[in-house]
């Protein structure tokens, strides 16, 4: 066999102590935050989805006296499926420009399909016609 004698001896003594040869659960550094603090972090982000990890860190330090790093806050949020995202930028269209755009689109409404073969499509913007935008 190519396994050193000391390795075999270590495995046998480990089995005699633990009745298992696998790694013991709970090894490694303990989490700085408890389950309670994890829920506080999660709640703060769910109230305001645009809040950053650095602001959560400052709030925890100020309100609860818990000093954590930004990365720790980020890790706790990733564990529950919350990730940092940037909102999509949309173009501002006021009422007069909206009317002009609709008029422009209506001029091309009746064009044949062959006309569109020569058009170069370089940019597309989604326009929402509801008053919510």
PDB file of C-alpha atoms in Angstrom:
ATOM      1  CA  UNK A   1       0.000   0.000   0.000  1.00  0.00           C
ATOM      2  CA  UNK A   2       1.089   3.544  -0.641  1.00  0.00           C
ATOM      3  CA  UNK A   3      -0.617   5.062   2.414  1.00  0.00           C
ATOM      4  CA  UNK A   4       1.759   6.047   5.225  1.00  0.00           C
ATOM      5  CA  UNK A   5       1.548   4.087   8.451  1.00  0.00           C
ATOM      6  CA  UNK A   6       0.922   7.257  10.497  1.00  0.00           C
ATOM      7  CA  UNK A   7      -2.125   8.129   8.378  1.00  0.00           C
ATOM      8  CA  UNK A   8      -3.632   4.699   8.978  1.00  0.00           C
ATOM      9  CA  UNK A   9      -2.920   5.023  12.705  1.00  0.00           C
ATOM     10  CA  UNK A  10      -4.604   8.469  12.788  1.00  0.00           C
ATOM     11  CA  UNK A  11      -7.700   7.129  11.010  1.00  0.00           C
ATOM     12  CA  UNK A  12      -7.979   4.181  13.419  1.00  0.00           C
ATOM     13  CA  UNK A  13      -7.651   6.377  16.518  1.00  0.00           C
ATOM     14  CA  UNK A  14     -10.192   8.841  15.098  1.00  0.00           C
ATOM     15  CA  UNK A  15     -12.643   5.978  14.514  1.00  0.00           C
ATOM     16  CA  UNK A  16     -12.136   4.674  18.043  1.00  0.00           C
ATOM     17  CA  UNK A  17     -12.913   8.121  19.482  1.00  0.00           C
ATOM     18  CA  UNK A  18     -15.842   9.198  17.290  1.00  0.00           C
ATOM     19  CA  UNK A  19     -17.104   5.946  15.665  1.00  0.00           C
ATOM     20  CA  UNK A  20     -16.849   7.824  12.366  1.00  0.00           C
ATOM     21  CA  UNK A  21     -13.994   8.618   9.984  1.00  0.00           C
ATOM     22  CA  UNK A  22     -15.593  11.705   8.397  1.00  0.00           C
ATOM     23  CA  UNK A  23     -14.894  15.307   9.328  1.00  0.00           C
ATOM     24  CA  UNK A  24     -16.494  16.555  12.525  1.00  0.00           C
ATOM     25  CA  UNK A  25     -19.350  19.047  12.105  1.00  0.00           C
ATOM     26  CA  UNK A  26     -18.747  22.559  13.406  1.00  0.00           C
ATOM     27  CA  UNK A  27     -15.169  22.978  12.318  1.00  0.00           C
ATOM     28  CA  UNK A  28     -13.999  26.378  11.175  1.00  0.00           C
ATOM     29  CA  UNK A  29     -14.656  29.882  12.344  1.00  0.00           C
ATOM     30  CA  UNK A  30     -17.986  30.604  13.987  1.00  0.00           C
ATOM     31  CA  UNK A  31     -20.308  33.206  12.446  1.00  0.00           C
ATOM     32  CA  UNK A  32     -20.064  36.678  13.927  1.00  0.00           C
ATOM     33  CA  UNK A  33     -23.811  37.193  13.535  1.00  0.00           C
ATOM     34  CA  UNK A  34     -26.517  35.147  15.197  1.00  0.00           C
ATOM     35  CA  UNK A  35     -29.763  34.019  13.579  1.00  0.00           C
ATOM     36  CA  UNK A  36     -31.475  36.996  15.242  1.00  0.00           C
ATOM     37  CA  UNK A  37     -29.012  39.494  13.726  1.00  0.00           C
ATOM     38  CA  UNK A  38     -29.336  37.787  10.334  1.00  0.00           C
ATOM     39  CA  UNK A  39     -33.098  38.399  10.455  1.00  0.00           C
ATOM     40  CA  UNK A  40     -32.522  42.057  11.398  1.00  0.00           C
ATOM     41  CA  UNK A  41     -30.251  42.502   8.359  1.00  0.00           C
ATOM     42  CA  UNK A  42     -32.785  40.782   6.120  1.00  0.00           C
ATOM     43  CA  UNK A  43     -35.634  42.943   7.466  1.00  0.00           C
ATOM     44  CA  UNK A  44     -33.693  46.169   6.881  1.00  0.00           C
ATOM     45  CA  UNK A  45     -33.146  45.290   3.223  1.00  0.00           C
ATOM     46  CA  UNK A  46     -36.730  44.133   2.653  1.00  0.00           C
ATOM     47  CA  UNK A  47     -38.018  47.485   3.937  1.00  0.00           C
ATOM     48  CA  UNK A  48     -35.797  49.421   1.512  1.00  0.00           C
ATOM     49  CA  UNK A  49     -34.505  47.314  -1.392  1.00  0.00           C
ATOM     50  CA  UNK A  50     -32.124  50.087  -2.544  1.00  0.00           C
ATOM     51  CA  UNK A  51     -30.213  50.135   0.738  1.00  0.00           C
ATOM     52  CA  UNK A  52     -26.527  49.219   0.471  1.00  0.00           C
ATOM     53  CA  UNK A  53     -24.563  46.791   2.619  1.00  0.00           C
ATOM     54  CA  UNK A  54     -22.474  49.665   3.969  1.00  0.00           C
ATOM     55  CA  UNK A  55     -25.569  51.507   5.207  1.00  0.00           C
ATOM     56  CA  UNK A  56     -26.854  48.298   6.848  1.00  0.00           C
ATOM     57  CA  UNK A  57     -23.478  47.943   8.575  1.00  0.00           C
ATOM     58  CA  UNK A  58     -23.658  51.520   9.909  1.00  0.00           C
ATOM     59  CA  UNK A  59     -27.266  51.089  11.089  1.00  0.00           C
ATOM     60  CA  UNK A  60     -26.445  47.850  12.923  1.00  0.00           C
ATOM     61  CA  UNK A  61     -23.501  49.528  14.630  1.00  0.00           C
ATOM     62  CA  UNK A  62     -25.588  52.540  15.650  1.00  0.00           C
ATOM     63  CA  UNK A  63     -28.865  50.838  16.637  1.00  0.00           C
ATOM     64  CA  UNK A  64     -27.729  47.475  18.033  1.00  0.00           C
ATOM     65  CA  UNK A  65     -24.036  47.976  18.819  1.00  0.00           C
ATOM     66  CA  UNK A  66     -23.013  45.111  16.531  1.00  0.00           C
ATOM     67  CA  UNK A  67     -19.830  45.716  14.524  1.00  0.00           C
ATOM     68  CA  UNK A  68     -19.768  43.740  11.277  1.00  0.00           C
ATOM     69  CA  UNK A  69     -18.125  44.348   7.932  1.00  0.00           C
ATOM     70  CA  UNK A  70     -19.932  45.195   4.702  1.00  0.00           C
ATOM     71  CA  UNK A  71     -18.912  41.822   3.314  1.00  0.00           C
ATOM     72  CA  UNK A  72     -20.518  40.028   6.274  1.00  0.00           C
ATOM     73  CA  UNK A  73     -23.793  41.878   5.640  1.00  0.00           C
ATOM     74  CA  UNK A  74     -23.545  40.971   1.949  1.00  0.00           C
ATOM     75  CA  UNK A  75     -22.911  37.301   2.768  1.00  0.00           C
ATOM     76  CA  UNK A  76     -25.927  37.111   5.079  1.00  0.00           C
ATOM     77  CA  UNK A  77     -28.126  38.637   2.365  1.00  0.00           C
ATOM     78  CA  UNK A  78     -26.781  36.238  -0.265  1.00  0.00           C
ATOM     79  CA  UNK A  79     -27.611  33.297   2.017  1.00  0.00           C
ATOM     80  CA  UNK A  80     -31.310  34.244   1.928  1.00  0.00           C
ATOM     81  CA  UNK A  81     -31.292  34.958  -1.824  1.00  0.00           C
ATOM     82  CA  UNK A  82     -31.012  38.758  -1.810  1.00  0.00           C
ATOM     83  CA  UNK A  83     -28.452  40.158  -4.237  1.00  0.00           C
ATOM     84  CA  UNK A  84     -27.400  43.686  -5.158  1.00  0.00           C
ATOM     85  CA  UNK A  85     -28.949  44.864  -8.381  1.00  0.00           C
ATOM     86  CA  UNK A  86     -29.008  48.184 -10.217  1.00  0.00           C
ATOM     87  CA  UNK A  87     -32.332  49.481 -11.515  1.00  0.00           C
ATOM     88  CA  UNK A  88     -32.675  49.737 -15.268  1.00  0.00           C
ATOM     89  CA  UNK A  89     -32.392  53.232 -16.703  1.00  0.00           C
ATOM     90  CA  UNK A  90     -35.423  54.316 -18.688  1.00  0.00           C
ATOM     91  CA  UNK A  91     -35.739  57.324 -20.906  1.00  0.00           C
ATOM     92  CA  UNK A  92     -37.893  60.204 -19.719  1.00  0.00           C
ATOM     93  CA  UNK A  93     -40.719  60.903 -22.150  1.00  0.00           C
ATOM     94  CA  UNK A  94     -42.999  63.852 -21.438  1.00  0.00           C
ATOM     95  CA  UNK A  95     -46.449  64.293 -23.001  1.00  0.00           C
ATOM     96  CA  UNK A  96     -45.330  66.347 -26.008  1.00  0.00           C
ATOM     97  CA  UNK A  97     -42.509  63.961 -26.903  1.00  0.00           C
ATOM     98  CA  UNK A  98     -44.819  60.986 -26.442  1.00  0.00           C
ATOM     99  CA  UNK A  99     -47.260  62.475 -28.946  1.00  0.00           C
ATOM    100  CA  UNK A 100     -44.460  63.123 -31.444  1.00  0.00           C
ATOM    101  CA  UNK A 101     -43.186  59.565 -31.093  1.00  0.00           C
ATOM    102  CA  UNK A 102     -46.653  58.115 -31.645  1.00  0.00           C
ATOM    103  CA  UNK A 103     -47.164  60.303 -34.727  1.00  0.00           C
ATOM    104  CA  UNK A 104     -43.784  59.189 -36.092  1.00  0.00           C
ATOM    105  CA  UNK A 105     -44.653  55.526 -35.494  1.00  0.00           C
ATOM    106  CA  UNK A 106     -48.051  55.896 -37.174  1.00  0.00           C
ATOM    107  CA  UNK A 107     -46.422  57.215 -40.373  1.00  0.00           C
ATOM    108  CA  UNK A 108     -44.642  53.870 -40.746  1.00  0.00           C
ATOM    109  CA  UNK A 109     -47.602  51.717 -39.717  1.00  0.00           C
ATOM    110  CA  UNK A 110     -48.824  50.969 -43.256  1.00  0.00           C
ATOM    111  CA  UNK A 111     -45.402  50.272 -44.819  1.00  0.00           C
ATOM    112  CA  UNK A 112     -45.008  46.899 -46.577  1.00  0.00           C
ATOM    113  CA  UNK A 113     -42.826  44.171 -45.085  1.00  0.00           C
ATOM    114  CA  UNK A 114     -40.208  44.587 -47.831  1.00  0.00           C
ATOM    115  CA  UNK A 115     -39.615  48.160 -46.644  1.00  0.00           C
ATOM    116  CA  UNK A 116     -38.300  46.911 -43.295  1.00  0.00           C
ATOM    117  CA  UNK A 117     -35.630  44.713 -44.903  1.00  0.00           C
ATOM    118  CA  UNK A 118     -33.545  47.844 -45.646  1.00  0.00           C
ATOM    119  CA  UNK A 119     -33.856  49.303 -42.142  1.00  0.00           C
ATOM    120  CA  UNK A 120     -30.857  49.095 -39.815  1.00  0.00           C
ATOM    121  CA  UNK A 121     -32.023  48.286 -36.270  1.00  0.00           C
ATOM    122  CA  UNK A 122     -29.383  49.761 -33.976  1.00  0.00           C
ATOM    123  CA  UNK A 123     -31.303  50.618 -30.816  1.00  0.00           C
ATOM    124  CA  UNK A 124     -34.635  49.602 -29.414  1.00  0.00           C
ATOM    125  CA  UNK A 125     -36.440  51.309 -26.540  1.00  0.00           C
ATOM    126  CA  UNK A 126     -39.588  49.919 -24.983  1.00  0.00           C
ATOM    127  CA  UNK A 127     -42.281  52.557 -24.687  1.00  0.00           C
ATOM    128  CA  UNK A 128     -45.099  52.011 -22.240  1.00  0.00           C
ATOM    129  CA  UNK A 129     -48.334  53.749 -23.134  1.00  0.00           C
ATOM    130  CA  UNK A 130     -49.839  53.614 -19.645  1.00  0.00           C
ATOM    131  CA  UNK A 131     -49.778  56.762 -17.475  1.00  0.00           C
ATOM    132  CA  UNK A 132     -47.638  54.940 -14.875  1.00  0.00           C
ATOM    133  CA  UNK A 133     -44.393  55.726 -16.730  1.00  0.00           C
TER     134      UNK A 133
END
